[in-house]
Amino acid sequence: MIKDFIQTFKRKIPEYIFMQLRNLWAADGLYFLGIEELCGTEVATKIDTGVWEVMGKIEARKLKEFLGIAKTDIPSMMKALQYTTWALDLEDKEIIIKKNHALIRNIYCRVQNTRKTKA
């Protein structure tokens, strides 16, 4: 019985990981909605922006180490950031690399589109 469970779990590891990531994204969205309800969209967006600016740096550093990326230039950092938890499952993303900064932008946001349809 345990052996069957382990075999099934091993086979479903990618599905399990994405399920857990989506749960974290749902929690992030619920925090945003809670802040928005209490303080308004402008404050919620400002807090969210600050969180993800810091989180991007944290994840980039950890991913560089995990993926063995030694360079600290923007293209190397963007390579690492493409594998972050928040970028893995983005259906449509745009990556912009400029001289002094870069951006991964979610073109189609399920959460935002859901919010728009409920408004």
PDB file of C-alpha atoms in Angstrom:
ATOM      1  CA  MET A   1       0.000   0.000   0.000  1.00  0.00           C
ATOM      2  CA  ILE A   2       2.731   2.480   0.933  1.00  0.00           C
ATOM      3  CA  LYS A   3       4.709   1.383  -2.101  1.00  0.00           C
ATOM      4  CA  ASP A   4       1.721   2.204  -4.348  1.00  0.00           C
ATOM      5  CA  PHE A   5       1.352   5.606  -2.704  1.00  0.00           C
ATOM      6  CA  ILE A   6       5.040   6.409  -3.246  1.00  0.00           C
ATOM      7  CA  GLN A   7       4.871   5.367  -6.918  1.00  0.00           C
ATOM      8  CA  THR A   8       1.746   7.473  -7.482  1.00  0.00           C
ATOM      9  CA  PHE A   9       3.285  10.436  -5.645  1.00  0.00           C
ATOM     10  CA  LYS A  10       6.528  10.257  -7.657  1.00  0.00           C
ATOM     11  CA  ARG A  11       4.534  10.238 -10.889  1.00  0.00           C
ATOM     12  CA  LYS A  12       2.473  13.222  -9.760  1.00  0.00           C
ATOM     13  CA  ILE A  13       5.279  15.392  -8.319  1.00  0.00           C
ATOM     14  CA  PRO A  14       5.086  18.079 -11.067  1.00  0.00           C
ATOM     15  CA  GLU A  15       1.302  18.289 -10.707  1.00  0.00           C
ATOM     16  CA  TYR A  16       1.680  18.455  -6.912  1.00  0.00           C
ATOM     17  CA  ILE A  17       4.262  21.255  -7.115  1.00  0.00           C
ATOM     18  CA  PHE A  18       2.051  23.343  -9.408  1.00  0.00           C
ATOM     19  CA  MET A  19      -0.943  22.723  -7.140  1.00  0.00           C
ATOM     20  CA  GLN A  20       1.041  24.036  -4.174  1.00  0.00           C
ATOM     21  CA  LEU A  21       2.270  27.044  -6.179  1.00  0.00           C
ATOM     22  CA  ARG A  22      -1.304  27.886  -7.151  1.00  0.00           C
ATOM     23  CA  ASN A  23      -2.286  27.645  -3.485  1.00  0.00           C
ATOM     24  CA  LEU A  24       0.433  30.170  -2.617  1.00  0.00           C
ATOM     25  CA  TRP A  25      -0.714  32.450  -5.434  1.00  0.00           C
ATOM     26  CA  ALA A  26      -4.278  32.177  -4.121  1.00  0.00           C
ATOM     27  CA  ALA A  27      -3.064  33.178  -0.642  1.00  0.00           C
ATOM     28  CA  ASP A  28      -1.179  36.127  -2.179  1.00  0.00           C
ATOM     29  CA  GLY A  29      -4.342  37.170  -4.004  1.00  0.00           C
ATOM     30  CA  LEU A  30      -6.438  36.895  -0.862  1.00  0.00           C
ATOM     31  CA  TYR A  31      -3.973  39.093   1.039  1.00  0.00           C
ATOM     32  CA  PHE A  32      -4.182  41.664  -1.748  1.00  0.00           C
ATOM     33  CA  LEU A  33      -7.995  41.565  -1.713  1.00  0.00           C
ATOM     34  CA  GLY A  34      -8.048  41.909   2.070  1.00  0.00           C
ATOM     35  CA  ILE A  35      -5.740  44.920   2.005  1.00  0.00           C
ATOM     36  CA  GLU A  36      -7.733  46.384  -0.880  1.00  0.00           C
ATOM     37  CA  GLU A  37     -10.983  45.995   1.040  1.00  0.00           C
ATOM     38  CA  LEU A  38      -9.574  47.681   4.152  1.00  0.00           C
ATOM     39  CA  CYS A  39      -7.339  50.327   2.568  1.00  0.00           C
ATOM     40  CA  GLY A  40      -8.302  50.675  -1.098  1.00  0.00           C
ATOM     41  CA  THR A  41      -6.771  49.590  -4.374  1.00  0.00           C
ATOM     42  CA  GLU A  42      -4.019  52.222  -4.396  1.00  0.00           C
ATOM     43  CA  VAL A  43      -2.625  51.142  -1.020  1.00  0.00           C
ATOM     44  CA  ALA A  44      -2.971  47.432  -1.843  1.00  0.00           C
ATOM     45  CA  THR A  45      -1.138  47.940  -5.137  1.00  0.00           C
ATOM     46  CA  LYS A  46       1.624  49.927  -3.442  1.00  0.00           C
ATOM     47  CA  ILE A  47       2.145  47.206  -0.819  1.00  0.00           C
ATOM     48  CA  ASP A  48       2.006  44.464  -3.459  1.00  0.00           C
ATOM     49  CA  THR A  49       4.552  46.263  -5.632  1.00  0.00           C
ATOM     50  CA  GLY A  50       6.936  46.648  -2.690  1.00  0.00           C
ATOM     51  CA  VAL A  51       6.595  42.995  -1.729  1.00  0.00           C
ATOM     52  CA  TRP A  52       7.321  41.734  -5.244  1.00  0.00           C
ATOM     53  CA  GLU A  53      10.252  44.117  -5.742  1.00  0.00           C
ATOM     54  CA  VAL A  54      11.909  42.537  -2.704  1.00  0.00           C
ATOM     55  CA  MET A  55      10.725  39.015  -3.512  1.00  0.00           C
ATOM     56  CA  GLY A  56      12.195  39.225  -7.014  1.00  0.00           C
ATOM     57  CA  LYS A  57      15.610  39.980  -5.546  1.00  0.00           C
ATOM     58  CA  ILE A  58      15.341  37.179  -3.003  1.00  0.00           C
ATOM     59  CA  GLU A  59      14.241  34.622  -5.588  1.00  0.00           C
ATOM     60  CA  ALA A  60      16.866  35.744  -8.096  1.00  0.00           C
ATOM     61  CA  ARG A  61      19.630  35.262  -5.546  1.00  0.00           C
ATOM     62  CA  LYS A  62      18.366  31.818  -4.537  1.00  0.00           C
ATOM     63  CA  LEU A  63      17.774  30.708  -8.122  1.00  0.00           C
ATOM     64  CA  LYS A  64      21.214  31.884  -9.237  1.00  0.00           C
ATOM     65  CA  GLU A  65      22.723  29.698  -6.548  1.00  0.00           C
ATOM     66  CA  PHE A  66      20.438  26.737  -7.306  1.00  0.00           C
ATOM     67  CA  LEU A  67      20.970  26.944 -11.093  1.00  0.00           C
ATOM     68  CA  GLY A  68      24.690  27.683 -10.800  1.00  0.00           C
ATOM     69  CA  ILE A  69      24.505  31.097 -12.476  1.00  0.00           C
ATOM     70  CA  ALA A  70      27.665  32.974 -11.499  1.00  0.00           C
ATOM     71  CA  LYS A  71      27.212  36.232 -13.395  1.00  0.00           C
ATOM     72  CA  THR A  72      25.425  39.206 -11.872  1.00  0.00           C
ATOM     73  CA  ASP A  73      24.499  40.953 -15.116  1.00  0.00           C
ATOM     74  CA  ILE A  74      20.864  41.643 -15.995  1.00  0.00           C
ATOM     75  CA  PRO A  75      20.515  38.927 -18.704  1.00  0.00           C
ATOM     76  CA  SER A  76      21.795  36.284 -16.245  1.00  0.00           C
ATOM     77  CA  MET A  77      19.405  37.515 -13.571  1.00  0.00           C
ATOM     78  CA  MET A  78      16.502  37.397 -16.033  1.00  0.00           C
ATOM     79  CA  LYS A  79      17.404  33.836 -16.965  1.00  0.00           C
ATOM     80  CA  ALA A  80      17.107  32.918 -13.293  1.00  0.00           C
ATOM     81  CA  LEU A  81      13.890  34.876 -12.779  1.00  0.00           C
ATOM     82  CA  GLN A  82      12.178  33.013 -15.602  1.00  0.00           C
ATOM     83  CA  TYR A  83      12.124  30.024 -13.240  1.00  0.00           C
ATOM     84  CA  THR A  84      10.572  31.756 -10.245  1.00  0.00           C
ATOM     85  CA  THR A  85       7.437  30.393  -8.670  1.00  0.00           C
ATOM     86  CA  TRP A  86       5.391  33.296 -10.015  1.00  0.00           C
ATOM     87  CA  ALA A  87       6.706  33.038 -13.578  1.00  0.00           C
ATOM     88  CA  LEU A  88       6.599  29.271 -14.122  1.00  0.00           C
ATOM     89  CA  ASP A  89       2.907  29.060 -14.876  1.00  0.00           C
ATOM     90  CA  LEU A  90       2.350  32.358 -16.675  1.00  0.00           C
ATOM     91  CA  GLU A  91       0.713  31.572 -19.967  1.00  0.00           C
ATOM     92  CA  ASP A  92       1.652  34.839 -21.655  1.00  0.00           C
ATOM     93  CA  LYS A  93       4.684  36.696 -20.403  1.00  0.00           C
ATOM     94  CA  GLU A  94       6.862  39.380 -21.889  1.00  0.00           C
ATOM     95  CA  ILE A  95      10.513  39.731 -20.954  1.00  0.00           C
ATOM     96  CA  ILE A  96      12.087  43.140 -21.472  1.00  0.00           C
ATOM     97  CA  ILE A  97      15.820  43.598 -20.908  1.00  0.00           C
ATOM     98  CA  LYS A  98      17.280  47.107 -20.972  1.00  0.00           C
ATOM     99  CA  LYS A  99      20.689  48.450 -20.076  1.00  0.00           C
ATOM    100  CA  ASN A 100      20.067  49.092 -16.377  1.00  0.00           C
ATOM    101  CA  HIS A 101      16.912  47.130 -15.656  1.00  0.00           C
ATOM    102  CA  ALA A 102      14.656  44.341 -16.817  1.00  0.00           C
ATOM    103  CA  LEU A 103      11.038  43.314 -16.471  1.00  0.00           C
ATOM    104  CA  ILE A 104       8.982  40.140 -16.670  1.00  0.00           C
ATOM    105  CA  ARG A 105       5.417  41.195 -17.357  1.00  0.00           C
ATOM    106  CA  ASN A 106       2.355  39.004 -17.157  1.00  0.00           C
ATOM    107  CA  ILE A 107       0.355  39.771 -20.314  1.00  0.00           C
ATOM    108  CA  TYR A 108      -2.682  37.681 -19.369  1.00  0.00           C
ATOM    109  CA  CYS A 109      -3.424  37.691 -15.647  1.00  0.00           C
ATOM    110  CA  ARG A 110      -6.144  35.260 -14.629  1.00  0.00           C
ATOM    111  CA  VAL A 111      -6.626  37.009 -11.284  1.00  0.00           C
ATOM    112  CA  GLN A 112      -6.957  40.485 -12.795  1.00  0.00           C
ATOM    113  CA  ASN A 113      -9.283  39.245 -15.537  1.00  0.00           C
ATOM    114  CA  THR A 114     -11.462  37.552 -12.917  1.00  0.00           C
ATOM    115  CA  ARG A 115     -11.566  40.807 -10.934  1.00  0.00           C
ATOM    116  CA  LYS A 116     -12.620  42.699 -14.070  1.00  0.00           C
ATOM    117  CA  THR A 117     -15.489  40.326 -14.796  1.00  0.00           C
ATOM    118  CA  LYS A 118     -16.758  40.621 -11.211  1.00  0.00           C
ATOM    119  CA  ALA A 119     -16.641  44.435 -11.243  1.00  0.00           C
TER     120      ALA A 119
END
